[in-house]
Short mmCIF file of C-alpha atoms and ligand atoms in Angstrom, two decimals:
data_model
loop_
_atom_site.label_atom_id
_atom_site.label_comp_id
_atom_site.label_asym_id
_atom_site.label_seq_id
_atom_site.Cartn_x
_atom_site.Cartn_y
_atom_site.Cartn_z
CA MET A 1 -0.01 -0.01 -0.02
CA LEU A 2 2.91 2.35 0.74
CA THR A 3 5.31 1.03 -1.96
CA ALA A 4 7.63 3.74 -3.07
CA LYS A 5 5.92 6.43 -0.91
CA ARG A 6 8.31 8.85 0.68
CA ILE A 7 7.61 9.71 4.23
CA LEU A 8 9.52 12.50 6.09
CA LEU A 9 9.14 11.56 9.80
CA VAL A 10 9.76 14.44 12.32
CA ILE A 11 10.62 13.06 15.70
CA GLY A 12 9.92 15.43 18.46
CA GLY A 13 11.14 15.32 21.99
CA GLY A 14 9.05 13.06 24.09
CA ILE A 15 9.27 9.73 25.80
CA ALA A 16 7.03 8.27 22.88
CA ALA A 17 9.99 8.83 20.56
CA TYR A 18 10.88 5.20 21.09
CA LYS A 19 7.67 4.27 19.22
CA SER A 20 8.88 6.08 16.24
CA LEU A 21 11.68 3.74 15.82
CA GLU A 22 9.15 0.98 15.47
CA LEU A 23 7.19 3.23 13.18
CA ILE A 24 10.10 3.41 10.73
CA ARG A 25 10.28 -0.40 10.51
CA ARG A 26 6.58 -0.90 9.97
CA LEU A 27 6.45 1.80 7.31
CA GLN A 28 9.48 0.20 5.53
CA ASP A 29 7.74 -3.21 5.80
CA ARG A 30 4.95 -1.61 3.69
CA GLY A 31 7.44 -0.46 1.02
CA ALA A 32 7.75 3.20 2.18
CA LYS A 33 10.99 5.11 2.11
CA VAL A 34 11.44 6.94 5.32
CA ARG A 35 13.64 10.08 5.93
CA ALA A 36 13.95 11.47 9.44
CA ILE A 37 14.38 14.82 11.08
CA LEU A 38 15.28 14.55 14.69
CA THR A 39 14.77 17.66 16.80
CA ARG A 40 17.26 18.54 19.51
CA ALA A 41 14.74 17.51 22.14
CA GLY A 42 14.08 14.29 20.20
CA ALA A 43 17.63 13.44 20.34
CA GLU A 44 17.40 13.42 24.03
CA PHE A 45 15.18 10.35 23.89
CA VAL A 46 16.46 8.42 20.76
CA THR A 47 19.86 8.71 19.30
CA PRO A 48 20.60 9.81 15.78
CA LEU A 49 22.55 6.50 15.45
CA SER A 50 19.47 4.39 16.03
CA VAL A 51 17.19 6.56 13.79
CA GLY A 52 19.87 6.49 11.01
CA SER A 53 20.52 2.77 11.30
CA LEU A 54 16.77 2.16 10.81
CA THR A 55 16.23 4.62 7.91
CA GLY A 56 19.40 3.69 6.27
CA ASP A 57 19.91 7.33 5.57
CA LYS A 58 21.30 10.65 6.97
CA VAL A 59 19.36 11.75 10.02
CA PHE A 60 18.68 15.56 9.47
CA GLN A 61 19.09 17.63 12.67
CA GLU A 62 20.35 21.14 12.14
CA LEU A 63 18.99 24.11 10.25
CA PHE A 64 22.22 25.85 9.99
CA SER A 65 24.30 22.87 8.78
CA LEU A 66 26.39 23.52 5.76
CA THR A 67 26.74 19.80 4.95
CA ASP A 68 23.01 19.16 5.35
CA GLU A 69 22.07 22.16 3.23
CA ASN A 70 24.55 21.20 0.55
CA GLU A 71 23.22 17.60 0.53
CA MET A 72 19.56 18.34 0.81
CA GLY A 73 18.28 21.83 1.65
CA HIS A 74 15.48 22.05 4.11
CA ILE A 75 12.99 23.13 1.41
CA GLU A 76 13.83 20.04 -0.65
CA LEU A 77 13.64 17.86 2.33
CA SER A 78 9.97 18.67 2.77
CA ARG A 79 9.17 18.78 -0.98
CA ASP A 80 10.79 15.58 -1.65
CA ALA A 81 8.26 13.69 0.57
CA ASP A 82 4.77 12.44 -0.21
CA LEU A 83 3.71 13.03 3.45
CA LEU A 84 5.14 14.55 6.53
CA VAL A 85 4.51 12.73 9.77
CA VAL A 86 5.22 14.34 13.07
CA ALA A 87 5.52 11.67 15.79
CA PRO A 88 5.68 12.49 18.65
CA ALA A 89 4.13 15.83 18.03
CA THR A 90 4.92 17.71 21.31
CA ALA A 91 3.03 20.58 22.65
CA ASP A 92 6.01 22.89 21.67
CA LEU A 93 6.27 21.54 18.10
CA MET A 94 2.56 21.86 17.60
CA ALA A 95 2.68 25.48 18.97
CA LYS A 96 5.39 26.30 16.49
CA MET A 97 3.51 24.76 13.61
CA ALA A 98 0.32 26.55 14.54
CA HIS A 99 2.02 29.95 14.69
CA GLY A 100 4.28 29.53 11.77
CA HIS A 101 7.64 29.53 13.68
CA ALA A 102 10.72 28.42 11.73
CA ASN A 103 13.60 28.51 14.23
CA ASP A 104 14.84 24.91 13.78
CA LEU A 105 14.95 22.42 11.10
CA ALA A 106 11.72 20.61 12.01
CA SER A 107 9.54 23.73 12.22
CA THR A 108 11.05 25.03 9.20
CA ALA A 109 10.58 22.00 7.07
CA LEU A 110 6.96 21.81 8.31
CA LEU A 111 6.40 25.45 7.30
CA ALA A 112 8.06 25.18 3.93
CA THR A 113 6.06 22.11 2.95
CA ASP A 114 3.21 21.93 0.40
CA LYS A 115 2.53 18.29 1.37
CA ARG A 116 -0.13 16.93 3.76
CA ILE A 117 0.94 16.52 7.38
CA LEU A 118 -0.10 13.89 9.99
CA ALA A 119 0.55 14.76 13.53
CA ALA A 120 0.60 12.13 16.38
CA PRO A 121 0.43 14.18 19.50
CA ALA A 122 2.02 12.94 22.75
CA MET A 123 2.36 14.89 26.02
CA ASN A 124 1.16 15.06 29.56
CA VAL A 125 -2.60 15.01 30.12
CA ARG A 126 -2.59 18.55 31.49
CA MET A 127 -0.55 19.96 28.60
CA TRP A 128 -2.90 18.24 26.15
CA LEU A 129 -6.05 19.63 27.80
CA HIS A 130 -4.53 23.02 28.36
CA PRO A 131 -6.58 25.60 26.41
CA ALA A 132 -3.33 26.78 24.59
CA THR A 133 -2.79 23.40 23.19
CA GLN A 134 -6.39 22.80 22.25
CA ARG A 135 -6.35 26.30 20.55
CA ASN A 136 -3.26 25.22 18.58
CA VAL A 137 -4.95 21.88 17.61
CA GLY A 138 -7.95 23.86 16.33
CA ILE A 139 -5.65 26.09 14.28
CA LEU A 140 -3.72 23.12 12.96
CA LYS A 141 -6.92 21.21 12.00
CA GLY A 142 -8.17 24.42 10.20
CA ASP A 143 -4.89 24.46 8.30
CA GLY A 144 -5.58 20.99 7.07
CA VAL A 145 -3.27 19.01 9.36
CA THR A 146 -4.57 15.53 10.15
CA PHE A 147 -4.35 14.15 13.70
CA VAL A 148 -4.12 10.59 15.05
CA GLY A 149 -4.69 10.31 18.68
CA PRO A 150 -3.65 11.02 21.39
CA ASN A 151 -5.18 7.97 23.28
CA ALA A 152 -6.15 7.91 26.76
CA GLY A 153 -4.27 5.77 29.26
CA GLY A 154 -1.62 5.63 31.90
CA MET A 155 1.32 8.01 31.23
CA ALA A 156 5.06 7.84 31.85
CA CYS A 157 4.62 10.70 34.23
CA GLY A 158 2.26 8.63 36.41
CA GLU A 159 -0.92 10.58 35.42
CA PHE A 160 -3.93 9.12 33.50
CA GLY A 161 -5.93 10.61 30.65
CA PRO A 162 -5.54 11.63 26.95
CA GLY A 163 -1.97 12.26 25.90
CA ARG A 164 -0.46 8.96 25.00
CA MET A 165 0.87 8.85 21.37
CA ALA A 166 -1.28 6.61 19.18
CA GLU A 167 0.03 3.12 18.72
CA VAL A 168 2.07 2.33 15.72
CA PRO A 169 -0.66 0.37 13.89
CA GLU A 170 -3.03 3.30 14.40
CA ILE A 171 -0.47 5.70 12.82
CA ILE A 172 0.13 3.42 9.86
CA ALA A 173 -3.55 3.07 9.35
CA ALA A 174 -3.91 6.91 9.38
CA ILE A 175 -0.98 7.23 6.90
CA GLU A 176 -2.47 4.57 4.58
CA ALA A 177 -5.83 6.41 4.73
CA MET A 178 -4.16 9.63 3.64
CA MET A 179 -2.15 8.11 0.89
CA VAL A 180 -4.88 6.23 -1.02
CA ASP A 181 -5.82 7.21 -4.45
CA PRO A 182 -8.77 9.75 -4.51
CA ALA A 183 -10.80 7.36 -6.66
CA VAL A 184 -10.43 4.84 -3.84
CA SER A 185 -11.00 7.34 -1.10
CA ARG A 186 -14.48 8.33 -2.61
CA PRO A 187 -15.87 4.84 -2.64
CA LEU A 188 -19.44 6.19 -2.42
CA ALA A 189 -19.28 8.39 -5.39
CA GLY A 190 -22.54 7.97 -7.39
CA HIS A 191 -24.55 6.71 -4.32
CA ARG A 192 -27.18 8.44 -2.37
CA VAL A 193 -26.98 8.09 1.37
CA LEU A 194 -29.74 8.99 3.89
CA VAL A 195 -28.75 9.68 7.55
CA THR A 196 -31.03 10.43 10.51
CA SER A 197 -29.60 12.32 13.50
CA GLY A 198 -30.47 14.05 16.74
CA PRO A 199 -33.51 13.65 18.93
CA THR A 200 -37.11 14.10 18.14
CA ARG A 201 -39.47 16.38 20.15
CA GLU A 202 -42.95 15.15 20.87
CA ALA A 203 -45.23 18.04 21.92
CA ILE A 204 -47.29 17.89 25.13
CA ASP A 205 -48.85 21.22 24.52
CA PRO A 206 -47.64 24.30 22.51
CA VAL A 207 -44.82 25.14 25.02
CA ARG A 208 -43.62 21.68 26.32
CA TYR A 209 -42.28 18.59 24.81
CA ILE A 210 -40.73 15.21 25.64
CA SER A 211 -37.18 14.58 24.08
CA ASN A 212 -33.80 13.01 25.03
CA HIS A 213 -30.22 13.88 25.27
CA SER A 214 -29.10 13.28 21.76
CA SER A 215 -26.81 16.01 20.45
CA GLY A 216 -26.59 14.99 16.81
CA LYS A 217 -22.83 14.68 16.97
CA GLN A 218 -22.66 10.98 15.96
CA GLY A 219 -25.30 11.26 13.19
CA HIS A 220 -23.90 14.59 11.76
CA ALA A 221 -20.42 12.96 11.75
CA ILE A 222 -21.71 10.10 9.61
CA ALA A 223 -23.38 12.38 7.17
CA LYS A 224 -20.08 14.37 6.84
CA ALA A 225 -18.03 11.17 6.42
CA ALA A 226 -20.41 9.82 3.80
CA ALA A 227 -20.18 13.19 1.84
CA GLU A 228 -16.45 13.09 2.04
CA ALA A 229 -16.62 9.49 0.67
CA GLY A 230 -18.31 10.96 -2.40
CA ALA A 231 -21.92 10.20 -1.65
CA ASP A 232 -24.97 12.45 -2.34
CA VAL A 233 -26.12 12.72 1.35
CA THR A 234 -29.44 13.81 2.85
CA LEU A 235 -29.39 14.26 6.63
CA VAL A 236 -32.83 14.25 8.27
CA THR A 237 -32.22 15.86 11.81
CA GLY A 238 -34.17 16.55 14.81
CA PRO A 239 -33.38 19.78 16.73
CA VAL A 240 -29.60 19.99 17.59
CA GLY A 241 -26.94 22.65 18.34
CA VAL A 242 -24.29 21.14 15.99
CA ALA A 243 -23.59 22.83 12.81
CA ASP A 244 -24.90 21.50 9.50
CA PRO A 245 -22.23 19.42 7.68
CA VAL A 246 -20.82 20.97 4.57
CA GLY A 247 -21.97 19.48 1.28
CA VAL A 248 -24.92 17.73 2.71
CA THR A 249 -28.70 18.43 2.07
CA VAL A 250 -30.08 18.92 5.63
CA VAL A 251 -33.83 18.47 6.33
CA LYS A 252 -34.85 19.69 9.84
CA VAL A 253 -37.73 18.04 11.57
CA GLU A 254 -39.26 18.03 15.07
CA SER A 255 -41.30 15.00 15.69
CA ALA A 256 -40.99 11.26 14.86
CA ARG A 257 -43.86 11.53 12.30
CA ASP A 258 -42.12 14.49 10.64
CA MET A 259 -38.94 12.52 10.55
CA LEU A 260 -40.72 9.57 8.82
CA ALA A 261 -42.23 11.79 6.20
CA ALA A 262 -38.82 13.49 5.50
CA VAL A 263 -37.07 10.15 5.32
CA ASP A 264 -39.67 8.77 2.95
CA ALA A 265 -39.30 11.84 0.69
CA ALA A 266 -35.45 11.35 0.67
CA LEU A 267 -35.65 7.89 -0.68
CA PRO A 268 -34.51 6.08 -2.84
CA ALA A 269 -30.97 5.70 -1.53
CA SER A 270 -28.31 3.04 -1.58
CA ILE A 271 -27.66 3.22 2.07
CA ALA A 272 -29.84 4.44 5.02
CA ILE A 273 -28.28 4.99 8.39
CA PHE A 274 -30.53 5.59 11.38
CA ALA A 275 -28.62 7.29 14.12
CA ALA A 276 -31.39 9.49 15.41
CA ALA A 277 -32.77 8.95 18.86
CA VAL A 278 -36.42 8.71 17.87
CA ALA A 279 -38.98 8.98 20.77
CA ASP A 280 -40.80 5.60 20.84
CA TRP A 281 -43.97 7.26 22.12
CA ARG A 282 -45.87 10.49 21.75
CA VAL A 283 -48.65 12.11 23.91
CA ALA A 284 -51.96 10.82 22.69
CA ASP A 285 -53.71 14.17 22.92
CA ILE A 286 -51.54 17.18 22.43
CA ALA A 287 -53.17 20.06 24.27
CA GLY A 288 -54.33 22.88 21.99
CA GLY A 289 -53.38 25.53 24.62
CA LYS A 290 -50.82 25.66 27.51
CA LEU A 291 -51.70 23.16 30.19
CA LYS A 292 -52.33 25.11 33.47
CA LYS A 293 -51.62 24.21 36.97
CA GLY A 294 -54.81 23.66 38.83
CA PRO A 295 -56.39 22.19 41.96
CA ASP A 296 -56.65 18.71 40.30
CA GLY A 297 -52.86 18.29 40.33
CA PRO A 298 -50.64 17.49 37.33
CA PRO A 299 -52.27 16.31 34.12
CA ALA A 300 -52.31 12.58 33.44
CA LEU A 301 -50.55 11.99 30.09
CA SER A 302 -51.38 9.00 28.00
CA PHE A 303 -49.11 7.84 25.22
CA VAL A 304 -49.31 6.25 21.83
CA GLU A 305 -46.57 4.58 19.84
CA ASN A 306 -44.76 6.38 17.19
CA PRO A 307 -44.08 4.77 13.88
CA ASP A 308 -40.90 2.87 13.76
CA ILE A 309 -38.89 4.66 10.93
CA LEU A 310 -36.20 2.12 10.70
CA ALA A 311 -38.41 -0.86 10.67
CA THR A 312 -40.68 0.95 8.08
CA VAL A 313 -37.81 1.61 5.72
CA ALA A 314 -36.22 -1.87 6.15
CA ARG A 315 -39.59 -3.43 4.98
CA HIS A 316 -40.10 -0.97 2.20
CA GLY A 317 -40.09 -3.46 -0.53
CA THR A 318 -39.07 -1.70 -3.82
CA LYS A 319 -37.82 1.47 -2.10
CA ARG A 320 -35.71 -0.42 0.42
CA PRO A 321 -32.09 0.87 0.34
CA ARG A 322 -29.57 -1.90 -0.28
CA LEU A 323 -28.10 -1.40 3.10
CA VAL A 324 -30.28 -0.44 6.11
CA VAL A 325 -28.35 0.31 9.20
CA GLY A 326 -29.91 1.00 12.63
CA PHE A 327 -28.36 2.09 15.87
CA ALA A 328 -29.12 0.55 19.33
CA ALA A 329 -28.77 2.84 22.38
CA GLU A 330 -28.77 0.58 25.30
CA THR A 331 -28.12 0.90 29.03
CA GLU A 332 -27.51 -2.95 29.70
CA ASN A 333 -26.98 -6.08 27.76
CA VAL A 334 -25.86 -3.90 24.87
CA VAL A 335 -25.03 -6.69 22.36
CA ASP A 336 -27.79 -9.15 23.21
CA ASN A 337 -30.43 -6.26 22.89
CA ALA A 338 -28.85 -5.13 19.65
CA ARG A 339 -29.15 -8.70 18.26
CA ALA A 340 -32.83 -8.68 19.16
CA LYS A 341 -33.38 -5.27 17.42
CA LEU A 342 -31.54 -6.54 14.31
CA ALA A 343 -34.10 -9.29 13.99
CA ARG A 344 -37.12 -7.27 15.00
CA LYS A 345 -36.41 -4.28 12.71
CA GLY A 346 -35.35 -6.18 9.76
CA CYS A 347 -32.19 -4.09 9.05
CA ASP A 348 -28.74 -5.38 7.81
CA LEU A 349 -26.63 -4.04 10.50
CA ILE A 350 -27.01 -2.50 14.03
CA VAL A 351 -24.43 -0.23 15.53
CA ALA A 352 -24.77 -0.74 19.25
CA ASN A 353 -23.56 1.72 21.80
CA ASP A 354 -23.95 2.15 25.62
CA VAL A 355 -25.76 5.18 26.69
CA ALA A 356 -25.86 4.50 30.42
CA THR A 357 -25.16 7.31 32.74
CA GLY A 358 -21.40 8.04 32.89
CA THR A 359 -20.60 6.75 29.38
CA GLY A 360 -20.70 10.12 27.85
CA THR A 361 -22.12 8.63 24.70
CA PHE A 362 -25.02 11.16 24.49
CA GLY A 363 -23.49 14.52 23.84
CA GLY A 364 -19.87 13.43 24.20
CA ASP A 365 -17.15 13.39 21.48
CA ALA A 366 -16.21 9.62 21.66
CA ASN A 367 -18.10 6.41 21.31
CA THR A 368 -17.48 2.67 21.69
CA VAL A 369 -19.52 0.71 19.17
CA HIS A 370 -20.36 -2.95 18.38
CA LEU A 371 -21.33 -3.76 14.94
CA VAL A 372 -23.94 -6.54 15.14
CA SER A 373 -25.04 -8.29 11.93
CA SER A 374 -26.01 -11.89 10.80
CA GLU A 375 -22.29 -12.39 10.36
CA GLY A 376 -21.40 -11.81 14.04
CA VAL A 377 -20.32 -9.09 16.26
CA GLU A 378 -17.34 -6.71 15.80
CA THR A 379 -16.37 -4.39 18.73
CA TRP A 380 -14.33 -1.34 17.90
CA ALA A 381 -12.00 0.27 20.31
CA ARG A 382 -13.20 3.68 21.80
CA GLN A 383 -12.59 6.45 19.41
CA SER A 384 -13.84 9.91 18.39
CA LYS A 385 -17.38 10.09 16.91
CA ASP A 386 -15.65 11.40 13.70
CA GLU A 387 -13.51 8.28 13.58
CA VAL A 388 -16.41 5.94 14.24
CA ALA A 389 -18.30 7.68 11.39
CA ARG A 390 -15.33 7.39 8.98
CA ALA A 391 -14.77 3.68 9.86
CA LEU A 392 -18.54 2.99 9.51
CA VAL A 393 -18.70 4.63 6.16
CA ALA A 394 -15.64 2.78 4.90
CA HIS A 395 -17.28 -0.53 6.30
CA LEU A 396 -20.52 0.13 4.44
CA ALA A 397 -18.80 1.10 1.26
CA ARG A 398 -17.00 -2.24 1.40
CA ARG A 399 -20.27 -4.20 2.08
CA LEU A 400 -22.02 -2.27 -0.75
CA ALA A 401 -19.10 -3.13 -3.18
CA GLY A 402 -19.64 -6.75 -1.99
CA ALA A 403 -15.99 -7.08 -0.68
O1 LIG B 501 -26.49 12.36 19.14
P1 LIG B 501 -25.34 12.00 20.03
O2 LIG B 501 -25.32 12.83 21.30
O3 LIG B 501 -23.92 12.07 19.32
O4 LIG B 501 -25.54 10.47 20.49
C1 LIG B 501 -25.49 9.42 19.65
C2 LIG B 501 -26.60 8.46 19.92
C3 LIG B 501 -26.43 7.73 21.19
C4 LIG B 501 -28.02 9.12 19.77
C5 LIG B 501 -26.47 7.32 18.67
O5 LIG B 501 -25.22 6.84 18.66
C6 LIG B 501 -27.50 6.31 18.83
O6 LIG B 501 -27.42 5.28 19.57
N1 LIG B 501 -28.73 6.46 18.21
C7 LIG B 501 -29.94 5.58 18.13
C8 LIG B 501 -30.77 6.01 19.36
C9 LIG B 501 -32.00 5.21 19.50
O7 LIG B 501 -33.07 5.75 19.45
O8 LIG B 501 -31.71 3.96 19.62
P2 LIG B 501 -33.05 2.83 19.93
O9 LIG B 501 -32.21 1.67 20.39
O10 LIG B 501 -34.13 3.40 20.80
O11 LIG B 501 -33.59 2.70 18.46
C10 LIG B 501 -33.14 1.62 17.58
C11 LIG B 501 -33.08 2.20 16.14
O12 LIG B 501 -34.40 2.37 15.79
C12 LIG B 501 -32.39 3.35 15.86
O13 LIG B 501 -31.67 3.33 14.77
C13 LIG B 501 -33.40 4.53 15.91
O14 LIG B 501 -33.01 5.59 15.04
C14 LIG B 501 -34.50 3.66 15.21
N2 LIG B 501 -35.95 4.12 15.52
C15 LIG B 501 -36.35 4.02 16.93
C16 LIG B 501 -37.63 4.38 17.20
C17 LIG B 501 -38.47 4.85 16.20
N3 LIG B 501 -39.75 5.14 16.35
N4 LIG B 501 -37.99 4.90 14.96
C18 LIG B 501 -36.76 4.56 14.62
O15 LIG B 501 -36.27 4.57 13.50
#
């Protein structure tokens, strides 16, 4: 996959630099040619000798080195690569990148490049969570830098939380994803994809409603990932605070019945993904005016069942999308309940997630999902909702292609 690809690896100064040695080997296993820049701080953790022995090349370290500049100037160094990988990307290196500093070879090469950059941050959890670092991450993402990790876990400094550099296989996967041919990276070109997202609101009276905690983050991320994969995407969403994804047709609805009508109008589609948290019930008699407090105590609400949008589409006959994907939001027996939903609703795949209190699944930025289908159960490691979305879209594109 990486045959003859030229990777310029920038090794920053962090304990995770030892993983970069392994990264060099694994990239070479895949046919890549790796060149390395070792920062001064990086050289405190791994030696130029070990890096050079692995790359089989000179290790570039100094900006003002006459020999280095004669052999390969810093501009050529970055231009000669297909991809720049910063691993570990320290807080300092990221701050320099975000603000355009060029006071050493690494920052200069990163500023001088017109190639894509992948950063694998590694630092103490407080440094990672510090507003300054988070601001820099936002700037770099805006500049088009791709991130892999950091992961959460125990750290060399004894603390626990996000800040561990992504593992080598994760960095390799991110590199491969960035290096694929655009024709391959837009596997859903020519396909229509329908996604539902967010909560529904079921009115009690003109001022009150019943709803749930869905923020729309997961569903919107899926719509965005499908559009990036080349699909013509319609997103039917309940009321949410997240921004509309770019390049997607967005239809805004309130109730489950509105959502069903909008979904129906958006068909046909090759794939339909139901990530919305739809209310199972609605109030039987919506009051025409605001319910008033009175001597008789609170009103007794009675409920009727809402239409099941997923089950309706899965049994649509001629208008059934080739792939119908439901979600299952569970607080216990996640996989068993998802298996039951798969059968009951007649869909091809259920993405099950735990929404129990404390999981942060509703409204949070990360998710742990289990893919439940007739072929079995696949559990994915906890990752950001954007990563879940991209991986799910890639999975569905493969299924659609019959791979
Ligand atoms: O929005 P976030 O804050 O990012 O949170 C994401 C999420 C937790 C909402 C999402 O990952 C998720 O799990 N969505 C499904 C929520 C849900 O309603 O699950 P359920 O197990 O109650 O429903 C099963 C499936 O049937 C879902 O695909 C749902 O969209 C669908 N359904 C349910 C009821 C109904 N009347 N019509 C439906 O189509």
